[in-house]
């Protein structure tokens, strides 16, 4: 089949790859000049399937309210919220019920474990070399933090995830550069989890696909999708109509605008986050892999010769305006755990990205209900960790093959429920 993939973030790139592997003739249409320029640009890179959980969780509404006025808040609301965001919040609030959360968490984790398997398969099959390290450690500042993670650890046990609770002395043996002066309660170490450079992976996969004949149309915007595989595309010079046997929408947040005229109202909201990336100043002071400060929900990752610190979840607000208190939290957490690791005196890349978040958790993967139009979107805070599995599932569905895992939870029918 001739298939157009709209969007070259990590979801679009992996989808195009799987479709090409299945023998389809694929064109990727991307409004930016390169792959992974938006939400996939500078994320934390963490691949920890046991920690992939819905944002809609019991107790979250109270946490959000509790953080409204705190200085280093991990979660914020940018006021005023639009009508659309208020509707989103109401749906999110309803999805925080325990039964809904448990069901969504199980589905998401199944997809995340499957995705890790697919990521390893692709990496080995193509011999891809990108910045990555093994191991993930959750750092617990206090006994209270430790108590709060116990329910999550039971989930890991039930899922058979290999992890170990560590004392500070043991944690320092894994991450030898942890600040010797910081007093903390303990850590949870997950040796099979990992961190990887999402953008670099997307670039390598794009290069491989171009060698295999996949076409990339950069600086090309899809202005409109009509039914039956027809899209209206716009470049700086012209506007043309193109026809495909199938179209797969992987346009992140812009998917809302493209689906609205077709009568598909997708409750997707931007949950902004930040990262700072800086060159390692002294390797002996830098993390070996990725750690997460549980209290501030900030990840510190080693990506090759750089350290990346990422966190904050901000519903609403402008995509351009960087909130200085959110950035300050990242610098503070880095300084607390790995002082002197990074060269912060110049050349720090400060990034604000928007997680394409559905209110209830699982992404939308599959037929849209409109002839010739397929969806792979709404991966929220775990798009990198879910990408390779979601892509394989989508390609199976287009090819009328049964996916390796149960996908009923990801279908667009739930939008109408
Ligand atoms: C601070 C932060 C930290 C994160 N950390 C992690 C992490 O540790 N692990 C993890 O798994 N995930 C993480 N994420 C989430 C992850 O980055 C996202 O879920 C993922 O990047 C979403 O990918 P995407 O392809 O759906 O969207 P995008 O990367 O935004 O891609 C969509 C693409 O579609 C293009 N597009 C849109 N509209 C059109 C149009 N009309 N025509 C043509 N092209 C169009 C856009 O230009 C864009 O390139 C983090 C996110 C943030 C913000």
Coordinates of C-alpha atoms and ligand atoms in Angstrom, one line a residue:
X1 CA 0.0 0.0 0.0
X2 CA 1.0 3.7 -0.4
X3 CA 0.9 5.1 3.1
X4 CA 1.5 8.6 4.4
X5 CA 2.6 9.1 8.0
X6 CA 1.9 12.6 9.3
X7 CA 4.5 13.7 11.8
X8 CA 8.1 12.7 12.3
X9 CA 8.3 12.7 16.1
X10 CA 9.4 9.4 17.7
X11 CA 5.9 8.0 17.1
X12 CA 5.8 8.8 13.4
X13 CA 9.4 7.7 12.8
X14 CA 9.0 4.3 14.4
X15 CA 5.6 3.8 12.7
X16 CA 7.1 4.6 9.3
X17 CA 9.9 2.1 10.0
X18 CA 7.5 -0.8 10.8
X19 CA 5.3 0.0 7.9
X20 CA 8.3 0.0 5.6
X21 CA 9.5 -3.3 7.0
X22 CA 6.1 -4.8 6.1
X23 CA 6.6 -3.8 2.5
X24 CA 4.5 -0.7 2.3
X25 CA 5.6 2.4 0.2
X26 CA 5.9 5.0 2.9
X27 CA 6.0 8.9 2.8
X28 CA 6.6 10.8 6.0
X29 CA 5.2 14.3 6.0
X30 CA 6.7 16.7 8.6
X31 CA 6.2 20.4 8.9
X32 CA 9.6 20.9 10.6
X33 CA 13.0 20.7 8.8
X34 CA 14.1 17.5 10.6
X35 CA 12.8 14.6 12.7
X36 CA 12.1 14.9 16.5
X37 CA 11.9 18.7 16.6
X38 CA 8.9 18.9 19.0
X39 CA 8.0 16.8 22.0
X40 CA 10.6 14.2 21.1
X41 CA 13.5 16.7 21.0
X42 CA 15.1 16.7 24.5
X43 CA 13.1 14.4 26.8
X44 CA 14.6 12.6 29.8
X45 CA 15.2 9.5 27.7
X46 CA 14.0 7.1 30.5
X47 CA 12.8 3.7 29.5
X48 CA 11.4 2.2 32.6
X49 CA 8.3 0.1 31.7
X50 CA 7.4 -0.7 35.3
X51 CA 7.2 3.1 36.0
X52 CA 4.9 3.8 33.0
X53 CA 1.7 4.7 34.7
X54 CA -1.3 7.0 33.9
X55 CA -1.1 10.6 35.0
X56 CA -4.7 10.1 36.1
X57 CA -4.1 8.3 39.4
X58 CA -5.9 8.2 42.8
X59 CA -4.6 10.9 45.0
X60 CA -3.3 13.0 42.1
X61 CA -6.0 15.7 42.3
X62 CA -5.0 16.4 45.9
X63 CA -1.3 16.5 45.0
X64 CA -2.0 19.0 42.2
X65 CA -3.9 21.2 44.6
X66 CA -1.3 20.8 47.3
X67 CA 1.5 21.9 44.8
X68 CA -0.4 25.0 43.5
X69 CA 1.6 27.4 45.6
X70 CA 4.8 25.5 46.4
X71 CA 8.2 26.8 45.0
X72 CA 9.7 23.6 43.6
X73 CA 6.3 22.1 42.6
X74 CA 6.6 19.0 40.3
X75 CA 3.1 19.7 39.0
X76 CA 1.6 23.1 38.1
X77 CA -1.5 24.5 36.5
X78 CA -1.0 27.6 34.2
X79 CA -4.0 29.8 34.8
X80 CA -6.3 30.8 33.2
X81 CA -7.2 27.4 31.6
X82 CA -9.1 27.3 28.3
X83 CA -12.5 25.7 28.0
X84 CA -10.9 22.8 26.3
X85 CA -8.4 22.4 29.2
X86 CA -11.2 22.5 31.8
X87 CA -13.1 19.7 30.0
X88 CA -9.8 17.8 29.8
X89 CA -9.3 18.3 33.6
X90 CA -12.8 17.0 34.3
X91 CA -12.2 13.8 32.3
X92 CA -8.8 13.4 33.9
X93 CA -10.4 13.8 37.4
X94 CA -12.9 11.1 36.5
X95 CA -10.2 8.8 35.3
X96 CA -8.4 9.1 38.7
X97 CA -10.8 6.5 40.2
X98 CA -9.0 3.5 41.5
X99 CA -10.6 0.8 39.1
X100 CA -10.0 3.0 36.0
X101 CA -6.4 3.7 37.0
X102 CA -5.7 0.1 37.7
X103 CA -7.1 -1.0 34.3
X104 CA -5.2 1.7 32.4
X105 CA -1.9 1.0 34.3
X106 CA -2.0 -2.7 33.4
X107 CA -2.6 -1.8 29.7
X108 CA 0.1 0.8 29.6
X109 CA 2.7 -1.4 31.3
X110 CA 2.0 -4.3 28.9
X111 CA 2.6 -1.9 26.0
X112 CA 5.7 -0.6 27.6
X113 CA 7.3 -4.0 28.2
X114 CA 6.4 -5.0 24.6
X115 CA 7.9 -1.7 23.4
X116 CA 11.2 -2.3 25.2
X117 CA 11.4 -5.7 23.5
X118 CA 10.8 -4.1 20.1
X119 CA 13.3 -1.3 20.8
X120 CA 16.0 -3.9 21.6
X121 CA 15.0 -5.9 18.5
X122 CA 15.4 -2.9 16.2
X123 CA 18.6 -1.7 17.9
X124 CA 20.2 -5.1 17.4
X125 CA 18.8 -5.8 13.9
X126 CA 20.1 -2.4 12.5
X127 CA 23.2 -2.3 14.8
X128 CA 22.2 1.2 15.9
X129 CA 24.6 3.0 18.1
X130 CA 23.0 5.8 20.1
X131 CA 23.7 7.4 23.5
X132 CA 22.3 5.0 26.1
X133 CA 23.1 3.4 29.5
X134 CA 21.7 0.6 31.5
X135 CA 20.0 1.0 34.9
X136 CA 17.6 3.4 36.6
X137 CA 17.5 4.4 40.2
X138 CA 14.7 6.1 42.1
X139 CA 16.2 8.3 44.9
X140 CA 14.2 8.7 48.1
X141 CA 15.0 11.7 50.2
X142 CA 13.0 10.7 53.3
X143 CA 11.1 7.9 55.0
X144 CA 7.9 9.6 53.8
X145 CA 9.1 9.4 50.2
X146 CA 9.8 5.7 50.8
X147 CA 6.4 5.1 52.2
X148 CA 4.8 6.8 49.2
X149 CA 6.5 4.5 46.7
X150 CA 5.6 1.2 48.4
X151 CA 2.3 0.8 46.5
X152 CA 4.2 1.3 43.2
X153 CA 6.8 -1.3 44.3
X154 CA 4.0 -3.8 44.9
X155 CA 3.0 -3.2 41.3
X156 CA 6.6 -3.9 40.1
X157 CA 6.6 -7.1 42.2
X158 CA 3.3 -8.3 40.7
X159 CA 4.6 -7.5 37.2
X160 CA 7.8 -9.6 38.0
X161 CA 10.1 -6.5 37.5
X162 CA 13.6 -7.0 38.8
X163 CA 14.3 -4.3 41.4
X164 CA 16.1 -3.9 44.7
X165 CA 15.6 -1.5 47.6
X166 CA 18.9 0.0 48.5
X167 CA 20.4 1.8 51.5
X168 CA 22.3 5.0 50.8
X169 CA 25.6 3.1 51.1
X170 CA 24.4 0.6 48.5
X171 CA 23.0 3.3 46.3
X172 CA 26.4 5.0 46.3
X173 CA 28.0 1.8 45.0
X174 CA 25.7 1.9 42.0
X175 CA 25.9 5.6 41.3
X176 CA 29.3 6.4 42.6
X177 CA 29.1 10.1 41.9
X178 CA 26.1 10.8 44.2
X179 CA 26.9 13.9 46.3
X180 CA 28.8 12.6 49.4
X181 CA 27.2 15.4 51.5
X182 CA 23.6 14.7 50.8
X183 CA 21.6 12.9 53.5
X184 CA 18.9 10.6 52.0
X185 CA 16.8 7.7 53.0
X186 CA 17.5 5.2 50.3
X187 CA 16.8 4.2 46.7
X188 CA 15.1 1.7 44.4
X189 CA 17.4 0.3 41.7
X190 CA 16.0 -1.2 38.5
X191 CA 19.1 -2.8 36.7
X192 CA 17.1 -3.8 33.6
X193 CA 15.7 -0.3 32.9
X194 CA 17.7 2.1 30.8
X195 CA 18.1 5.6 29.4
X196 CA 18.5 6.4 25.7
X197 CA 18.7 9.5 23.5
X198 CA 15.3 9.5 21.8
X199 CA 16.1 12.2 19.2
X200 CA 19.3 10.4 18.2
X201 CA 17.5 7.1 17.8
X202 CA 14.9 8.9 15.6
X203 CA 17.6 10.3 13.4
X204 CA 19.4 7.0 13.0
X205 CA 16.1 5.3 12.1
X206 CA 15.3 8.0 9.6
X207 CA 18.7 7.6 7.9
X208 CA 18.1 3.8 7.7
X209 CA 14.7 4.3 6.2
X210 CA 15.9 6.8 3.6
X211 CA 18.5 4.1 2.5
X212 CA 15.5 1.8 2.1
X213 CA 13.5 4.2 0.0
X214 CA 11.1 5.8 2.5
X215 CA 10.4 9.3 1.4
X216 CA 10.6 12.2 3.9
X217 CA 8.9 15.4 3.0
X218 CA 10.2 18.0 5.4
X219 CA 9.0 21.6 5.7
X220 CA 5.6 20.3 4.5
X221 CA 2.5 20.8 6.6
X222 CA -0.7 18.8 6.3
X223 CA -3.3 21.5 6.2
X224 CA -6.3 19.2 6.0
X225 CA -7.2 15.5 6.0
X226 CA -10.2 14.5 3.9
X227 CA -11.6 11.0 4.0
X228 CA -10.4 8.1 1.8
X229 CA -6.7 8.9 2.2
X230 CA -6.6 12.4 0.7
X231 CA -4.6 15.1 2.4
X232 CA -4.0 18.7 1.5
X233 CA -0.3 19.6 1.9
X234 CA 1.3 23.0 2.0
X235 CA 4.9 24.0 1.5
X236 CA 6.4 27.5 1.3
X237 CA 5.7 27.4 -2.5
X238 CA 2.6 25.5 -3.1
X239 CA -0.5 23.7 -1.9
X240 CA -1.3 20.3 -3.3
X241 CA -3.7 17.5 -2.8
X242 CA -2.2 14.0 -2.5
X243 CA -3.9 10.7 -2.3
X244 CA -2.7 7.6 -0.4
X245 CA -4.2 4.1 0.3
X246 CA -3.9 4.9 4.0
X247 CA -2.9 7.9 6.2
X248 CA -1.5 7.4 9.7
X249 CA -1.8 10.4 12.0
X250 CA 1.2 10.8 14.4
X251 CA 1.1 14.6 14.6
X252 CA 1.2 14.9 18.4
X253 CA -0.8 17.9 19.7
X254 CA -1.7 19.2 16.2
X255 CA -3.7 16.0 15.7
X256 CA -6.6 17.8 17.5
X257 CA -6.8 20.5 14.8
X258 CA -6.6 18.0 12.0
X259 CA -9.3 15.7 13.4
X260 CA -11.8 18.3 14.5
X261 CA -13.3 19.0 11.0
X262 CA -13.7 15.2 10.6
X263 CA -16.0 15.1 13.7
X264 CA -13.4 13.3 15.8
X265 CA -13.0 15.3 19.1
X266 CA -9.8 14.0 20.7
X267 CA -9.3 15.2 24.3
X268 CA -5.6 15.9 23.9
X269 CA -3.9 18.5 26.1
X270 CA -0.4 19.9 26.3
X271 CA 1.3 19.0 29.6
X272 CA 4.5 21.1 29.4
X273 CA 7.8 20.0 30.9
X274 CA 11.4 21.3 30.8
X275 CA 14.9 19.9 30.4
X276 CA 18.3 21.3 30.7
X277 CA 21.3 19.6 28.9
X278 CA 24.9 20.5 29.5
X279 CA 28.3 19.1 28.8
X280 CA 29.8 16.9 31.5
X281 CA 32.4 18.9 33.4
X282 CA 34.0 16.1 35.4
X283 CA 33.0 12.5 34.4
X284 CA 33.7 11.3 38.0
X285 CA 31.0 13.6 39.3
X286 CA 28.4 12.7 36.7
X287 CA 25.7 10.0 36.8
X288 CA 26.5 6.6 35.3
X289 CA 22.9 6.2 34.0
X290 CA 19.5 7.7 35.0
X291 CA 18.2 8.6 38.4
X292 CA 14.8 10.0 39.4
X293 CA 14.3 12.3 42.4
X294 CA 11.0 10.9 43.6
X295 CA 10.0 14.0 45.6
X296 CA 10.5 16.5 42.8
X297 CA 9.8 14.1 39.9
X298 CA 13.0 15.2 38.2
X299 CA 15.1 12.8 36.2
X300 CA 18.9 13.2 35.8
X301 CA 20.3 11.2 32.8
X302 CA 23.7 10.6 31.4
X303 CA 23.5 10.9 27.6
X304 CA 26.9 10.4 26.1
X305 CA 29.1 13.4 27.1
X306 CA 26.1 15.4 28.5
X307 CA 23.9 15.4 31.5
X308 CA 20.2 16.0 31.0
X309 CA 17.9 17.0 33.8
X310 CA 14.2 16.9 33.0
X311 CA 10.9 17.3 34.9
X312 CA 7.9 19.4 35.7
X313 CA 4.3 18.9 34.5
X314 CA 2.4 22.0 33.7
X315 CA -1.1 22.0 32.3
X316 CA -2.0 25.1 30.4
X317 CA 0.3 28.1 29.9
X318 CA 2.1 29.2 26.8
X319 CA 4.5 26.9 24.9
X320 CA 7.0 29.7 24.4
X321 CA 7.2 31.2 27.9
X322 CA 9.7 29.3 30.1
X323 CA 8.8 29.5 33.8
X324 CA 11.9 30.3 35.6
X325 CA 10.9 28.5 38.8
X326 CA 10.4 25.2 36.9
X327 CA 13.9 25.6 35.4
X328 CA 15.3 26.5 38.8
X329 CA 13.9 23.2 40.2
X330 CA 16.0 21.3 37.6
X331 CA 19.2 23.2 38.6
X332 CA 18.5 22.7 42.3
X333 CA 17.9 18.9 41.9
X334 CA 21.1 18.5 39.8
X335 CA 23.1 20.5 42.3
X336 CA 21.6 18.4 45.3
X337 CA 22.6 15.0 43.8
X338 CA 25.5 15.7 41.4
X339 CA 27.2 19.0 42.2
X340 CA 29.9 19.9 39.7
X341 CA 28.8 17.2 37.2
X342 CA 27.9 19.6 34.4
X343 CA 29.4 22.7 32.9
X344 CA 26.6 25.2 33.7
X345 CA 28.6 28.4 33.0
X346 CA 27.8 28.4 29.2
X347 CA 26.1 26.4 26.5
X348 CA 23.3 25.0 28.6
X349 CA 20.4 23.9 26.3
X350 CA 17.1 24.9 28.1
X351 CA 14.1 23.2 26.5
X352 CA 10.3 23.4 27.1
X353 CA 8.3 20.6 25.5
X354 CA 4.7 19.6 25.4
X355 CA 3.6 16.1 26.3
X356 CA 0.6 15.1 24.1
X357 CA -1.6 13.9 26.9
X358 CA -4.9 12.2 26.9
X359 CA -6.9 12.5 30.1
X360 CA -7.1 8.9 30.9
X361 CA -3.8 7.2 30.0
X362 CA -3.5 4.7 27.2
X363 CA -2.6 6.2 23.7
X364 CA -4.9 5.8 20.7
X365 CA -3.6 3.2 18.3
X366 CA -5.6 1.9 15.4
X367 CA -8.4 2.7 13.0
X368 CA -10.0 6.1 13.4
X369 CA -13.5 5.1 12.2
X370 CA -12.9 7.2 9.1
X371 CA -12.1 5.3 5.9
X372 CA -8.3 5.2 5.3
X373 CA -7.3 7.1 8.4
X374 CA -5.4 5.5 11.3
X375 CA -4.2 7.0 14.6
X376 CA -1.1 6.6 16.7
X377 CA -1.1 9.4 19.2
X378 CA -1.5 10.6 22.8
X379 CA 1.5 8.9 24.4
X380 CA 1.8 11.6 27.1
X381 CA 4.7 11.4 29.4
X382 CA 6.0 8.0 28.0
X383 CA 6.1 8.4 24.2
X384 CA 9.7 7.2 23.9
X385 CA 9.1 4.2 26.1
X386 CA 5.9 3.3 24.2
X387 CA 7.0 4.1 20.7
X388 CA 8.4 0.9 19.2
X389 CA 5.6 -1.3 20.5
X390 CA 2.9 1.2 19.4
X391 CA 4.4 1.3 15.9
X392 CA 4.5 -2.5 15.5
X393 CA 0.9 -2.8 16.7
X394 CA -0.3 -0.1 14.2
X395 CA 1.5 -1.8 11.3
X396 CA 0.0 -5.2 12.3
X397 CA -3.5 -3.6 12.4
X398 CA -3.1 -2.0 8.9
X399 CA -1.9 -5.4 7.6
X400 CA -4.9 -7.2 9.2
X401 CA -2.5 -9.2 11.4
X402 CA -3.2 -9.9 15.1
X403 CA -0.8 -7.8 17.2
X404 CA 1.4 -9.6 19.8
X405 CA -0.5 -8.0 22.7
X406 CA -4.2 -7.3 23.4
X407 CA -5.0 -3.9 21.9
X408 CA -8.6 -3.4 22.6
X409 CA -7.8 -0.7 25.2
X410 CA -6.1 1.4 22.6
X411 CA -8.9 1.6 20.0
X412 CA -10.6 4.9 19.1
X413 CA -14.0 3.3 20.1
X414 CA -13.2 4.4 23.7
X415 CA -13.6 8.1 22.6
X416 CA -17.2 7.5 21.9
X417 CA -17.8 5.5 25.2
Ligands
LIG1 C1 10.2 17.2 29.8 C2 9.8 15.9 29.1 C3 10.4 14.8 29.5 C4 10.0 13.5 29.0 N1 10.6 12.4 29.4 C5 10.3 11.2 28.8 C6 10.9 10.0 29.2 O1 11.9 10.0 30.0 N2 10.5 8.9 28.6 C7 9.5 8.8 27.7 O2 9.2 7.7 27.2 N3 8.9 9.9 27.3 C8 9.2 11.1 27.8 N4 8.6 12.3 27.5 C9 7.4 12.2 26.6 C10 7.8 12.0 25.1 O3 8.8 13.0 24.8 C11 6.6 12.2 24.2 O4 5.5 11.4 24.6 C12 6.9 11.9 22.7 O5 8.0 12.7 22.3 C13 5.7 12.2 21.8 O6 6.1 11.9 20.5 P1 5.1 12.2 19.3 O7 5.8 11.7 18.1 O8 3.7 11.8 19.6 O9 5.0 13.8 19.2 P2 6.1 14.9 18.6 O10 7.5 14.5 18.9 O11 5.6 16.2 19.0 O12 5.9 14.7 17.1 C14 4.8 15.1 16.3 C15 5.3 15.6 15.0 O13 4.2 16.0 14.1 C16 4.6 17.1 13.4 N5 3.4 17.7 12.9 C17 2.4 18.2 13.7 N6 1.4 18.7 12.9 C18 1.8 18.5 11.6 C19 1.1 18.8 10.4 N7 -0.1 19.4 10.3 N8 1.8 18.5 9.3 C20 3.1 17.9 9.3 N9 3.7 17.6 10.5 C21 3.0 17.9 11.6 C22 5.3 18.0 14.4 O14 6.2 18.9 13.8 C23 6.1 16.9 15.2 O15 7.4 16.7 14.6 C24 9.0 13.5 28.0 C25 8.4 14.7 27.6 C26 8.8 15.9 28.1 C27 8.1 17.2 27.7

